[in-house]
């Protein structure tokens, strides 16, 4: 049930994002690009850190 | 009639420029660090690893210093509009006031409230709730910048307003046009992301310092990698949006783009060189020692190979008829103020779009009154006013270039840093680590150059094409202006000194909690600034 709710929540976010994109698309898309871009920057930098955890095998003395 | 004192205007401009530049030493870090904190905390919530909480808390502490000292510097500027720029506030207040009021609400209610929860809520909120608060702080600080940039875009490209001859001011007509002004959109993203670049360089530089000293290695490695990736994407975005702003200037502010490019004569597409360096001479209206790269300017600015860019001489020539028509507009408006007759209104409406150019001629009119220019002197007044439509070319040209050259440096530094971090070869590259450390202030410098480009390039207008700067100031005495200027310089210098002292102190001390370096000494000084009442 919680999984379903989460998926529904995600779907609502996606629909709102799409509507937002269509609306601002007429006006010039930069606000929308900022929202998407910021999320992307956060996810990529976070993924980079998690990759480092995997690379170092959680040990404290490997090369950095 | 009261005469305009040019010294008061210059002092008001100097004071505003100074307070704005001081203020903007704090803003970029706030805009960027909040989202970096959100990124670190997201990783903490997703992985549950303590080190990311340590990171969010330590960088959050440095953000707190910047926020606490910087927040006050913005407030003075809002008051300056009323005290020093009362004519501007009357003329454009209807437009400017709306976004400024929303900004106040965002900054004081949203951002400040959530900042408190972010600092004091670590032990009182669930992980997820705290993360949501951190995102709200980031959103709040960036959205308050959004409203300021919407207001600033209104001054550069007034959209969503019209001049009302009854009230003698710009009247607000469309909130949607105000908010979705293409200039506002591009300015917001350019400036917000410039903040991301500044924060990324800050985190990367301080992490490089720890790596150079072999301290907090795991903490620094993760911070460094996140910052390098954050920085490289942000730099690409800043450059992209810089290009958009340049194109908008080409379409809507031809004098600004011509000054930015040091283009005295209309370009010759597609061969016109992009001038890399030169000494623009405003007095003689030419460049000395030009070094250029052919074939670059036209596609760079116009995104075509055949559209010319109008040069400053040609813009000056084209302004002649507009100044003449503007003088008619001002005269008709003056008459309409007395007679309220439909004939005078019709005459004004016919020349309305040039009114600003008529106001620009005020300085050269007898008794600063364009309606008093004798018919045989109109040509002289028009000729004297024509060069006034240009901004200071030397300042605009070089501030733009310094911003652009710095962005190329950031691109190279972030790219190499991200690569070496991903390859885990950072500690061998000591020179790179040192360069990262020394580059910490450079993005903030680039943002200052950005503002100088935008604002010096907008001259001679406060509201582009409508209201000249020299007509926008209040009528203070020179001594009042000098006195308040000295006060601001002293006060703000104390703020900057305090910021630098605290930043150096707490950055040197390093993270108080470093879960991957259990023997790191817990320093008593560090806990003195601990903002959490019950540290975990
Ligand atoms: C190739 C790179 C860049 C280009 C082409 C570029 C272009 C521009 C232009 C044309 C303006 C004036 C906008 C106006 O008409 O008002 C501007 C303003 C500005 N720039 Fe840049 N820029 C670049 C890089 C940067 C970097 C690296 C930073 C800071 C890290 C930065 C920060 C700013 C700021 C704060 C402003 C003032 C606010 C605004 O008008 O948006 N820029 N930039």
Coordinates of C-alpha atoms and ligand atoms in Angstrom, one line a residue:
Chain A
X1 CA 0.0 0.0 0.0
X2 CA 2.7 2.5 0.9
X3 CA 4.5 1.6 -2.3
X4 CA 1.4 2.4 -4.2
X5 CA 1.0 5.7 -2.4
X6 CA 4.6 6.5 -3.2
X7 CA 4.2 5.7 -6.8
X8 CA 1.0 7.8 -6.9
X9 CA 2.9 10.7 -5.3
X10 CA 5.7 10.4 -7.9
X11 CA 3.1 10.3 -10.7
X12 CA 1.5 13.5 -9.4
X13 CA 4.9 15.2 -9.2
X14 CA 5.6 14.2 -12.8
X15 CA 2.2 15.4 -14.0
X16 CA 2.6 18.8 -12.2
X17 CA 6.2 19.1 -13.7
X18 CA 4.9 18.4 -17.2
X19 CA 2.0 20.9 -16.8
X20 CA 4.5 23.4 -15.5
X21 CA 6.8 22.7 -18.4
X22 CA 4.1 23.2 -20.9
X23 CA 3.0 26.4 -19.3
X24 CA 6.4 28.0 -19.0
X25 CA 7.5 26.6 -22.4
X26 CA 5.4 29.4 -23.9
X27 CA 7.1 32.0 -21.8
X28 CA 10.7 30.8 -22.1
X29 CA 11.8 27.7 -20.4
X30 CA 14.6 28.8 -18.0
X31 CA 12.7 28.6 -14.7
X32 CA 11.8 25.0 -15.6
X33 CA 15.3 24.3 -16.7
X34 CA 16.5 25.6 -13.3
X35 CA 14.2 23.2 -11.4
X36 CA 15.3 20.2 -13.5
X37 CA 18.9 21.2 -13.6
X38 CA 19.2 21.7 -9.8
X39 CA 17.7 18.3 -9.1
X40 CA 20.1 16.8 -11.6
X41 CA 23.1 18.5 -10.1
X42 CA 22.2 17.3 -6.6
X43 CA 21.6 13.7 -7.8
X44 CA 24.9 13.6 -9.8
X45 CA 27.0 15.0 -7.0
X46 CA 25.3 12.7 -4.5
X47 CA 25.9 9.7 -6.8
X48 CA 29.5 10.7 -7.0
X49 CA 29.9 10.5 -3.3
X50 CA 28.1 7.1 -3.1
X51 CA 30.5 5.9 -5.8
X52 CA 33.4 6.9 -3.6
X53 CA 32.0 4.8 -0.8
X54 CA 31.9 1.8 -3.2
X55 CA 35.4 2.5 -4.5
X56 CA 37.0 2.8 -1.1
X57 CA 35.1 -0.3 0.1
X58 CA 34.3 1.8 3.2
X59 CA 38.0 1.6 4.3
X60 CA 39.6 4.7 5.8
X61 CA 43.1 4.3 4.4
X62 CA 42.8 3.8 0.6
X63 CA 44.2 6.4 -1.7
X64 CA 42.0 9.4 -2.4
Chain B
X1 CA 12.5 74.3 -10.2
X2 CA 15.1 72.5 -8.2
X3 CA 18.4 71.8 -10.1
X4 CA 20.0 68.4 -10.2
X5 CA 23.3 68.3 -8.4
X6 CA 25.5 65.9 -10.4
X7 CA 27.7 65.3 -7.3
X8 CA 24.8 64.0 -5.4
X9 CA 23.8 61.7 -8.3
X10 CA 27.4 60.4 -8.5
X11 CA 27.6 59.9 -4.8
X12 CA 24.2 58.1 -4.7
X13 CA 25.4 55.8 -7.5
X14 CA 28.7 55.2 -5.8
X15 CA 26.9 54.4 -2.5
X16 CA 24.5 52.0 -4.2
X17 CA 27.3 50.2 -6.2
X18 CA 29.4 49.9 -3.0
X19 CA 26.6 48.5 -0.8
X20 CA 25.4 46.2 -3.6
X21 CA 28.9 44.8 -4.2
X22 CA 29.5 44.3 -0.5
X23 CA 26.1 42.6 -0.2
X24 CA 27.0 40.3 -3.1
X25 CA 30.1 39.0 -1.4
X26 CA 27.7 37.1 0.9
X27 CA 24.9 36.2 -1.4
X28 CA 26.5 33.6 -3.8
X29 CA 27.5 31.3 -0.9
X30 CA 24.0 31.4 0.5
X31 CA 22.4 30.5 -2.8
X32 CA 24.8 27.7 -3.5
X33 CA 25.7 26.2 -0.1
X34 CA 22.1 25.6 0.8
X35 CA 21.7 23.3 -2.2
X36 CA 25.0 21.6 -1.5
X37 CA 23.9 21.0 2.1
X38 CA 20.7 19.5 0.7
X39 CA 22.7 17.2 -1.5
X40 CA 24.9 16.0 1.4
X41 CA 21.9 15.5 3.6
X42 CA 20.1 13.6 0.9
X43 CA 23.0 11.1 0.7
X44 CA 22.9 10.8 4.5
X45 CA 19.1 10.0 4.4
X46 CA 19.5 7.6 1.5
X47 CA 22.6 5.7 2.8
X48 CA 22.3 6.3 6.5
X49 CA 26.0 6.9 6.7
X50 CA 27.1 9.2 9.5
X51 CA 29.8 10.9 7.5
X52 CA 27.3 12.7 5.3
X53 CA 25.5 14.0 8.4
X54 CA 28.9 15.3 9.6
X55 CA 29.4 16.9 6.3
X56 CA 26.0 18.6 6.3
X57 CA 26.6 19.8 9.8
X58 CA 30.1 21.2 9.2
X59 CA 29.4 22.9 5.9
X60 CA 26.1 24.1 7.5
X61 CA 28.1 25.8 10.2
X62 CA 30.1 27.7 7.7
X63 CA 26.9 28.6 5.9
X64 CA 25.5 29.8 9.2
X65 CA 28.4 32.3 9.6
X66 CA 27.9 33.6 6.1
X67 CA 24.1 33.9 6.6
X68 CA 24.2 35.5 10.0
X69 CA 26.6 38.2 8.8
X70 CA 25.4 38.7 5.3
X71 CA 21.7 38.9 5.9
X72 CA 21.8 42.4 7.3
X73 CA 23.7 43.8 4.3
X74 CA 20.8 43.3 2.0
X75 CA 18.3 45.3 4.0
X76 CA 20.1 48.6 3.7
X77 CA 19.8 48.5 -0.1
X78 CA 16.0 48.2 0.1
X79 CA 16.0 51.4 2.2
X80 CA 18.3 53.1 -0.1
X81 CA 15.7 53.0 -2.8
X82 CA 13.6 55.3 -0.6
X83 CA 16.3 57.5 0.8
X84 CA 18.6 58.0 -2.1
X85 CA 16.5 57.1 -5.2
X86 CA 13.1 58.7 -4.4
X87 CA 12.5 59.9 -8.0
X88 CA 13.2 56.4 -9.2
X89 CA 10.9 55.0 -6.5
X90 CA 8.1 57.3 -7.5
X91 CA 8.5 56.6 -11.2
X92 CA 9.0 52.8 -11.0
X93 CA 7.7 51.9 -7.5
X94 CA 4.5 50.4 -8.7
X95 CA 6.5 47.8 -10.7
X96 CA 9.5 47.5 -8.4
X97 CA 7.6 47.4 -5.2
X98 CA 5.6 44.2 -5.9
X99 CA 8.6 41.8 -6.4
X100 CA 10.5 43.6 -3.6
X101 CA 7.6 43.0 -1.2
X102 CA 7.4 39.3 -2.1
X103 CA 11.1 39.1 -1.7
X104 CA 10.8 40.4 1.8
X105 CA 8.2 37.8 2.7
X106 CA 10.3 35.0 1.2
X107 CA 13.5 36.1 2.9
X108 CA 12.0 36.9 6.3
X109 CA 9.3 34.4 6.7
X110 CA 10.3 31.4 4.6
X111 CA 14.1 31.4 4.6
X112 CA 14.7 32.7 8.1
X113 CA 12.1 30.5 9.8
X114 CA 13.4 27.4 8.2
X115 CA 17.1 28.4 8.8
X116 CA 16.2 28.3 12.5
X117 CA 14.7 24.8 12.2
X118 CA 17.6 23.6 10.1
X119 CA 20.2 24.6 12.7
X120 CA 18.3 23.6 15.8
X121 CA 16.2 20.7 14.5
X122 CA 18.9 18.0 14.1
X123 CA 17.9 16.2 17.3
X124 CA 14.2 17.2 17.3
X125 CA 13.0 16.2 13.8
X126 CA 13.1 12.9 12.0
X127 CA 15.8 12.5 9.3
X128 CA 13.2 13.0 6.5
X129 CA 11.6 16.1 8.1
X130 CA 15.0 17.7 8.6
X131 CA 15.9 17.0 5.0
X132 CA 12.7 18.6 3.9
X133 CA 13.5 21.7 6.0
X134 CA 17.0 21.9 4.4
X135 CA 15.4 21.8 1.0
X136 CA 13.0 24.6 2.0
X137 CA 15.9 26.8 3.2
X138 CA 17.6 26.3 -0.2
X139 CA 14.4 27.0 -2.0
X140 CA 13.6 30.0 0.2
X141 CA 17.0 31.7 -0.3
X142 CA 17.0 31.1 -4.1
X143 CA 13.4 32.2 -4.4
X144 CA 14.1 35.4 -2.5
X145 CA 16.9 36.0 -5.0
X146 CA 14.4 35.3 -7.8
X147 CA 12.2 38.3 -6.8
X148 CA 15.1 40.7 -6.7
X149 CA 16.2 39.5 -10.1
X150 CA 12.7 39.9 -11.4
X151 CA 12.8 43.5 -10.2
X152 CA 16.2 44.1 -11.7
X153 CA 15.1 42.6 -15.0
X154 CA 12.2 45.0 -15.0
X155 CA 14.7 47.9 -14.9
X156 CA 16.8 46.4 -17.7
X157 CA 13.9 45.3 -19.9
X158 CA 10.7 46.9 -18.6
X159 CA 7.8 44.4 -19.4
X160 CA 4.4 44.3 -17.9
X161 CA 4.1 48.1 -17.4
X162 CA 3.1 51.2 -19.2
X163 CA 3.7 54.9 -18.5
X164 CA 0.6 56.7 -17.2
X165 CA 0.5 60.5 -17.9
X166 CA -2.0 61.0 -15.2
X167 CA 0.1 59.6 -12.4
X168 CA 3.5 60.4 -14.1
X169 CA 4.8 56.9 -13.4
X170 CA 5.1 53.4 -14.8
X171 CA 1.9 51.6 -14.0
X172 CA 1.9 47.9 -13.3
X173 CA -0.3 46.0 -15.8
X174 CA 0.7 42.3 -16.0
X175 CA 2.1 40.1 -13.2
X176 CA 2.7 37.3 -15.6
X177 CA 4.7 39.5 -17.9
X178 CA 6.7 40.8 -15.0
X179 CA 7.5 37.3 -13.7
X180 CA 8.0 35.6 -17.0
X181 CA 10.1 38.5 -18.5
X182 CA 12.7 36.5 -20.5
X183 CA 15.4 38.7 -19.0
X184 CA 14.2 37.8 -15.4
X185 CA 14.3 34.1 -16.3
X186 CA 17.8 34.2 -17.7
X187 CA 19.1 36.5 -15.0
X188 CA 17.7 34.3 -12.2
X189 CA 19.2 31.1 -13.5
X190 CA 22.5 32.7 -14.3
X191 CA 22.8 34.3 -10.9
X192 CA 21.5 31.4 -8.9
X193 CA 23.8 29.0 -10.6
X194 CA 26.7 31.4 -10.3
X195 CA 26.0 30.9 -6.5
X196 CA 26.3 27.1 -7.0
X197 CA 29.7 27.6 -8.7
X198 CA 30.8 29.8 -5.8
X199 CA 29.7 27.3 -3.2
X200 CA 31.3 24.4 -5.0
X201 CA 34.6 26.2 -5.2
X202 CA 34.3 27.1 -1.5
X203 CA 33.7 23.4 -0.5
X204 CA 36.3 22.1 -2.9
X205 CA 39.0 24.6 -1.9
X206 CA 38.6 24.0 1.9
X207 CA 38.5 20.2 1.3
X208 CA 41.7 20.6 -0.8
X209 CA 43.2 22.3 2.3
X210 CA 42.5 19.2 4.5
X211 CA 43.8 16.9 1.8
X212 CA 47.0 18.8 1.6
X213 CA 47.4 18.5 5.3
X214 CA 46.4 14.9 5.4
X215 CA 43.5 15.8 7.8
X216 CA 39.9 14.5 7.7
X217 CA 40.8 12.6 4.6
X218 CA 37.6 10.6 4.1
X219 CA 35.5 13.6 5.0
X220 CA 37.4 15.9 2.6
X221 CA 37.4 13.3 -0.2
X222 CA 33.7 13.1 -0.2
X223 CA 33.2 16.8 0.1
X224 CA 35.7 17.4 -2.7
X225 CA 34.1 15.0 -5.1
X226 CA 30.6 16.3 -4.5
X227 CA 31.8 19.8 -4.9
X228 CA 33.8 19.1 -8.1
X229 CA 30.7 17.4 -9.7
X230 CA 28.4 20.1 -8.5
X231 CA 30.8 22.7 -9.8
X232 CA 31.5 21.4 -13.3
X233 CA 27.8 21.0 -14.2
X234 CA 27.0 24.5 -12.7
X235 CA 29.8 26.1 -14.6
X236 CA 28.5 24.7 -17.9
X237 CA 25.0 26.0 -16.9
X238 CA 26.4 29.5 -16.0
X239 CA 28.1 29.7 -19.4
X240 CA 25.0 28.6 -21.3
X241 CA 22.9 31.2 -19.5
X242 CA 25.5 33.8 -20.0
X243 CA 25.1 33.2 -23.7
X244 CA 21.3 33.6 -23.4
X245 CA 21.8 36.9 -21.5
X246 CA 24.2 38.2 -24.3
X247 CA 21.6 37.4 -26.9
X248 CA 18.9 39.2 -24.9
X249 CA 21.1 42.2 -24.6
X250 CA 21.6 42.1 -28.4
X251 CA 17.8 42.1 -28.9
X252 CA 16.8 44.6 -26.2
X253 CA 19.8 46.6 -25.0
X254 CA 21.9 47.3 -28.1
X255 CA 24.0 49.9 -26.3
X256 CA 25.0 47.4 -23.6
X257 CA 26.0 44.7 -26.0
X258 CA 28.0 47.1 -28.2
X259 CA 29.8 48.4 -25.0
X260 CA 30.4 44.8 -23.8
X261 CA 32.0 43.9 -27.1
X262 CA 33.8 47.3 -27.5
X263 CA 32.1 47.6 -30.9
X264 CA 32.3 51.3 -32.0
X265 CA 31.2 50.6 -35.6
X266 CA 28.5 48.2 -36.9
X267 CA 30.0 44.7 -37.3
X268 CA 30.9 43.1 -40.6
X269 CA 29.4 39.6 -40.5
X270 CA 30.7 37.0 -40.6
X271 CA 34.3 38.1 -40.3
X272 CA 34.1 40.6 -37.4
X273 CA 36.6 39.5 -34.8
X274 CA 35.7 38.9 -31.2
X275 CA 37.9 41.3 -29.3
X276 CA 39.8 39.3 -26.6
X277 CA 41.6 42.3 -25.2
X278 CA 41.8 46.1 -25.9
X279 CA 41.9 49.4 -24.2
X280 CA 38.6 51.1 -25.0
X281 CA 39.0 54.9 -25.0
X282 CA 35.7 56.5 -24.1
X283 CA 36.8 60.0 -24.7
X284 CA 38.1 59.4 -28.2
X285 CA 35.5 56.7 -28.9
X286 CA 38.0 54.1 -30.2
X287 CA 39.9 51.0 -29.0
X288 CA 43.7 50.9 -28.6
X289 CA 45.8 47.7 -28.8
X290 CA 43.0 45.5 -30.1
X291 CA 43.6 41.7 -30.1
X292 CA 40.8 39.8 -31.8
X293 CA 39.8 36.4 -33.1
X294 CA 38.1 36.7 -36.5
X295 CA 34.8 35.0 -37.4
X296 CA 33.8 34.6 -33.7
X297 CA 31.7 37.6 -32.8
X298 CA 28.7 37.2 -35.2
X299 CA 27.8 33.6 -34.3
X300 CA 28.6 34.2 -30.6
X301 CA 26.2 37.0 -30.2
X302 CA 23.6 36.6 -33.0
X303 CA 23.7 32.8 -33.4
X304 CA 23.8 33.4 -37.2
X305 CA 26.5 34.1 -39.7
X306 CA 24.9 37.1 -41.4
X307 CA 23.2 39.4 -38.9
X308 CA 25.2 42.6 -38.1
X309 CA 25.5 44.0 -34.6
X310 CA 25.0 47.7 -34.5
X311 CA 28.0 49.7 -33.4
X312 CA 28.0 52.6 -30.9
X313 CA 28.6 55.3 -33.5
X314 CA 25.5 54.1 -35.4
X315 CA 23.5 53.8 -32.2
X316 CA 24.4 57.4 -31.4
X317 CA 23.3 58.5 -34.8
X318 CA 20.0 56.6 -34.5
X319 CA 19.4 58.3 -31.2
X320 CA 19.2 61.8 -32.7
X321 CA 15.6 61.5 -34.0
X322 CA 14.5 59.8 -30.8
X323 CA 15.9 62.6 -28.6
X324 CA 14.1 65.2 -30.8
X325 CA 10.9 63.2 -30.6
X326 CA 11.4 62.8 -26.8
X327 CA 11.8 66.5 -26.3
X328 CA 8.3 66.9 -28.0
X329 CA 7.0 64.1 -25.7
X330 CA 8.2 65.9 -22.5
X331 CA 6.9 69.3 -23.8
X332 CA 3.4 67.8 -24.6
X333 CA 3.4 66.0 -21.2
X334 CA 4.2 69.3 -19.4
X335 CA 1.3 71.0 -21.3
X336 CA -1.0 68.1 -20.6
X337 CA -0.3 68.4 -16.8
X338 CA -1.8 71.9 -16.9
X339 CA -4.4 71.7 -19.6
X340 CA -5.6 68.1 -19.5
X341 CA -6.6 68.6 -23.1
X342 CA -7.0 65.7 -25.5
X343 CA -4.8 67.4 -28.1
X344 CA -1.9 67.5 -25.8
X345 CA -2.5 63.9 -24.7
X346 CA -2.6 62.8 -28.4
X347 CA 0.7 64.7 -29.0
X348 CA 2.3 63.0 -26.0
X349 CA 1.0 59.6 -27.0
X350 CA 2.5 60.0 -30.5
X351 CA 6.0 60.6 -29.0
X352 CA 5.6 58.5 -25.8
X353 CA 8.1 55.8 -26.7
X354 CA 10.8 58.4 -26.9
X355 CA 10.0 60.2 -23.7
X356 CA 13.1 58.8 -21.9
X357 CA 15.3 60.3 -24.6
X358 CA 13.7 63.7 -24.1
X359 CA 14.4 63.4 -20.4
X360 CA 18.0 62.5 -21.2
X361 CA 18.3 65.9 -23.0
X362 CA 17.4 67.7 -19.7
X363 CA 21.0 68.0 -18.7
X364 CA 21.9 70.0 -21.8
X365 CA 18.8 72.2 -21.9
X366 CA 18.9 75.8 -20.6
X367 CA 17.9 75.8 -16.9
X368 CA 17.6 71.9 -17.2
X369 CA 14.2 72.5 -18.8
X370 CA 13.7 70.9 -22.3
X371 CA 10.6 73.0 -22.9
X372 CA 12.8 76.1 -22.7
X373 CA 15.1 75.2 -25.6
X374 CA 14.9 77.9 -28.3
X375 CA 14.1 76.5 -31.7
X376 CA 17.5 77.4 -33.1
X377 CA 19.3 75.5 -30.3
X378 CA 17.5 72.2 -30.6
X379 CA 20.1 70.7 -32.9
X380 CA 22.9 71.6 -30.5
X381 CA 21.1 70.1 -27.5
X382 CA 20.4 66.9 -29.6
X383 CA 24.0 66.7 -30.6
X384 CA 25.2 67.2 -27.0
X385 CA 22.8 64.5 -25.8
X386 CA 23.7 61.8 -28.3
X387 CA 26.9 60.5 -26.7
X388 CA 25.0 60.3 -23.4
X389 CA 23.2 57.2 -24.6
X390 CA 26.4 55.1 -24.2
X391 CA 27.6 53.5 -21.0
X392 CA 31.2 53.6 -19.8
X393 CA 32.7 51.3 -22.4
X394 CA 36.0 50.6 -20.6
X395 CA 34.3 49.4 -17.4
X396 CA 31.6 47.4 -19.2
X397 CA 34.0 45.8 -21.7
X398 CA 36.5 44.7 -19.0
X399 CA 34.1 43.6 -16.3
X400 CA 32.5 41.3 -18.9
X401 CA 35.8 39.9 -20.0
X402 CA 37.0 39.2 -16.5
X403 CA 33.8 37.3 -15.8
X404 CA 34.2 35.3 -18.9
X405 CA 37.9 34.5 -18.5
X406 CA 37.2 33.4 -14.9
X407 CA 34.5 31.1 -16.1
X408 CA 36.9 29.3 -18.4
X409 CA 39.3 28.9 -15.5
X410 CA 36.5 27.4 -13.4
X411 CA 35.6 25.0 -16.2
X412 CA 39.1 23.7 -16.4
X413 CA 39.6 23.5 -12.7
X414 CA 36.3 21.7 -11.9
X415 CA 36.8 19.3 -14.9
X416 CA 40.3 18.2 -13.9
X417 CA 39.3 18.0 -10.2
X418 CA 36.3 15.9 -11.0
X419 CA 38.4 13.6 -13.2
X420 CA 41.2 13.1 -10.7
X421 CA 38.7 12.6 -7.9
X422 CA 36.9 9.9 -9.9
X423 CA 40.2 8.3 -10.6
X424 CA 41.3 8.6 -6.9
X425 CA 44.5 10.4 -7.8
X426 CA 43.8 13.6 -5.9
X427 CA 46.4 13.4 -3.2
X428 CA 49.2 12.9 -5.8
X429 CA 48.1 16.2 -7.4
X430 CA 49.3 18.7 -4.9
X431 CA 49.5 21.6 -7.3
X432 CA 45.9 21.1 -8.3
X433 CA 44.9 21.0 -4.6
X434 CA 46.7 24.3 -4.1
X435 CA 45.1 25.9 -7.1
X436 CA 41.6 24.8 -5.8
X437 CA 42.4 26.4 -2.5
X438 CA 43.6 29.7 -4.0
X439 CA 40.6 29.8 -6.3
X440 CA 38.0 30.0 -3.5
X441 CA 37.4 33.8 -3.8
X442 CA 37.4 33.8 -7.7
X443 CA 33.7 32.9 -8.3
X444 CA 32.6 35.6 -5.9
X445 CA 34.8 38.0 -7.8
X446 CA 33.2 36.8 -11.1
X447 CA 29.7 37.5 -9.7
X448 CA 30.9 41.0 -8.8
X449 CA 32.2 41.5 -12.3
X450 CA 28.8 40.2 -13.6
X451 CA 26.9 42.8 -11.6
X452 CA 29.3 45.6 -12.9
X453 CA 28.7 44.4 -16.5
X454 CA 24.9 44.3 -16.0
X455 CA 24.6 47.7 -14.1
X456 CA 27.3 49.8 -15.7
X457 CA 26.1 48.5 -19.1
X458 CA 22.6 49.6 -18.4
X459 CA 23.7 53.3 -18.0
X460 CA 22.6 56.0 -18.6
X461 CA 19.3 54.6 -17.5
X462 CA 17.8 53.3 -14.3
X463 CA 14.8 52.1 -16.2
X464 CA 16.1 51.3 -19.7
X465 CA 14.9 53.7 -22.3
X466 CA 12.5 55.4 -19.9
X467 CA 14.2 57.0 -16.9
X468 CA 17.7 58.5 -16.9
X469 CA 19.9 57.8 -13.8
X470 CA 20.6 61.4 -13.2
X471 CA 16.9 62.1 -12.8
X472 CA 16.4 59.2 -10.4
X473 CA 18.2 60.4 -7.3
X474 CA 16.8 62.2 -4.2
X475 CA 17.8 65.8 -3.6
X476 CA 20.1 65.3 -0.6
X477 CA 23.1 67.5 0.3
X478 CA 26.6 66.4 -0.6
X479 CA 27.6 66.2 3.1
X480 CA 24.7 63.9 3.9
X481 CA 25.8 61.6 1.1
X482 CA 29.5 61.6 2.1
X483 CA 28.6 61.0 5.8
X484 CA 26.4 58.0 5.0
X485 CA 28.9 56.7 2.6
X486 CA 31.7 56.7 5.1
X487 CA 29.3 55.0 7.6
X488 CA 28.5 52.2 5.2
X489 CA 32.1 51.6 4.3
X490 CA 33.1 51.3 7.9
X491 CA 30.2 49.1 8.9
X492 CA 30.4 46.8 5.9
X493 CA 34.2 46.5 6.2
X494 CA 33.7 45.3 9.8
X495 CA 31.2 42.7 8.5
X496 CA 33.6 41.5 5.9
X497 CA 36.5 41.3 8.4
X498 CA 34.2 39.4 10.8
X499 CA 33.2 37.0 8.1
X500 CA 36.8 36.3 7.0
X501 CA 38.0 35.9 10.6
X502 CA 35.2 33.4 11.5
X503 CA 35.5 31.5 8.2
X504 CA 39.2 31.1 8.5
X505 CA 38.9 30.1 12.1
X506 CA 36.3 27.4 11.7
X507 CA 37.5 26.1 8.4
X508 CA 41.0 25.6 9.9
X509 CA 39.5 23.8 12.9
X510 CA 37.7 21.4 10.6
X511 CA 34.7 19.2 11.3
X512 CA 34.1 18.7 15.0
X513 CA 32.5 15.3 14.4
X514 CA 34.3 13.2 11.9
X515 CA 33.0 9.7 12.1
X516 CA 35.7 8.3 9.9
X517 CA 38.6 9.8 11.8
X518 CA 37.8 8.9 15.4
X519 CA 41.0 10.3 16.8
X520 CA 40.4 13.8 15.5
X521 CA 40.9 16.2 18.4
X522 CA 37.6 17.8 19.6
X523 CA 38.5 21.4 20.0
X524 CA 36.9 23.6 22.7
X525 CA 36.7 26.6 20.3
X526 CA 34.7 24.6 17.8
X527 CA 32.0 23.9 20.3
X528 CA 31.8 27.6 21.2
X529 CA 30.1 28.1 17.8
X530 CA 28.0 25.0 17.9
X531 CA 24.5 26.2 17.0
X532 CA 22.8 23.1 18.2
X533 CA 21.9 23.4 21.9
X534 CA 22.2 19.7 22.5
X535 CA 24.9 18.4 20.3
X536 CA 24.6 14.8 19.5
Ligands
LIG1 C1 31.2 32.6 -20.6 C2 30.7 32.9 -19.4 C3 29.7 34.0 -19.1 C4 29.0 34.8 -19.9 C5 28.9 34.8 -21.5 C6 28.3 35.7 -19.1 C7 27.4 36.7 -19.5 C8 26.8 37.6 -18.8 C9 26.1 38.8 -19.3 C10 25.9 39.2 -20.7 C11 25.7 39.5 -18.2 C12 24.9 40.8 -18.2 C13 23.5 40.6 -18.2 C14 22.6 41.8 -18.3 O1 22.5 42.3 -19.4 O2 22.1 42.3 -17.3 C15 26.1 38.8 -17.0 C16 25.8 39.1 -15.7 C17 26.1 38.4 -14.6 N1 27.0 37.3 -14.6 FE1 27.8 36.4 -16.2 N2 28.5 35.4 -17.8 C18 29.4 34.4 -17.7 C19 30.0 33.8 -16.6 C20 29.7 34.1 -15.3 C21 30.2 33.5 -14.1 C22 31.3 32.4 -14.1 C23 29.7 34.1 -13.1 C24 29.9 33.8 -11.6 C25 30.3 32.7 -11.1 C26 28.7 35.1 -13.6 C27 27.9 35.9 -12.8 C28 27.1 36.9 -13.2 C29 26.3 37.8 -12.4 C30 26.1 37.6 -10.9 C31 25.7 38.7 -13.3 C32 24.7 39.9 -12.8 C33 23.3 39.4 -12.8 C34 22.7 39.3 -14.2 O3 22.6 40.3 -14.9 O4 22.4 38.1 -14.5 N3 28.8 35.1 -14.9 N4 26.8 37.6 -17.4

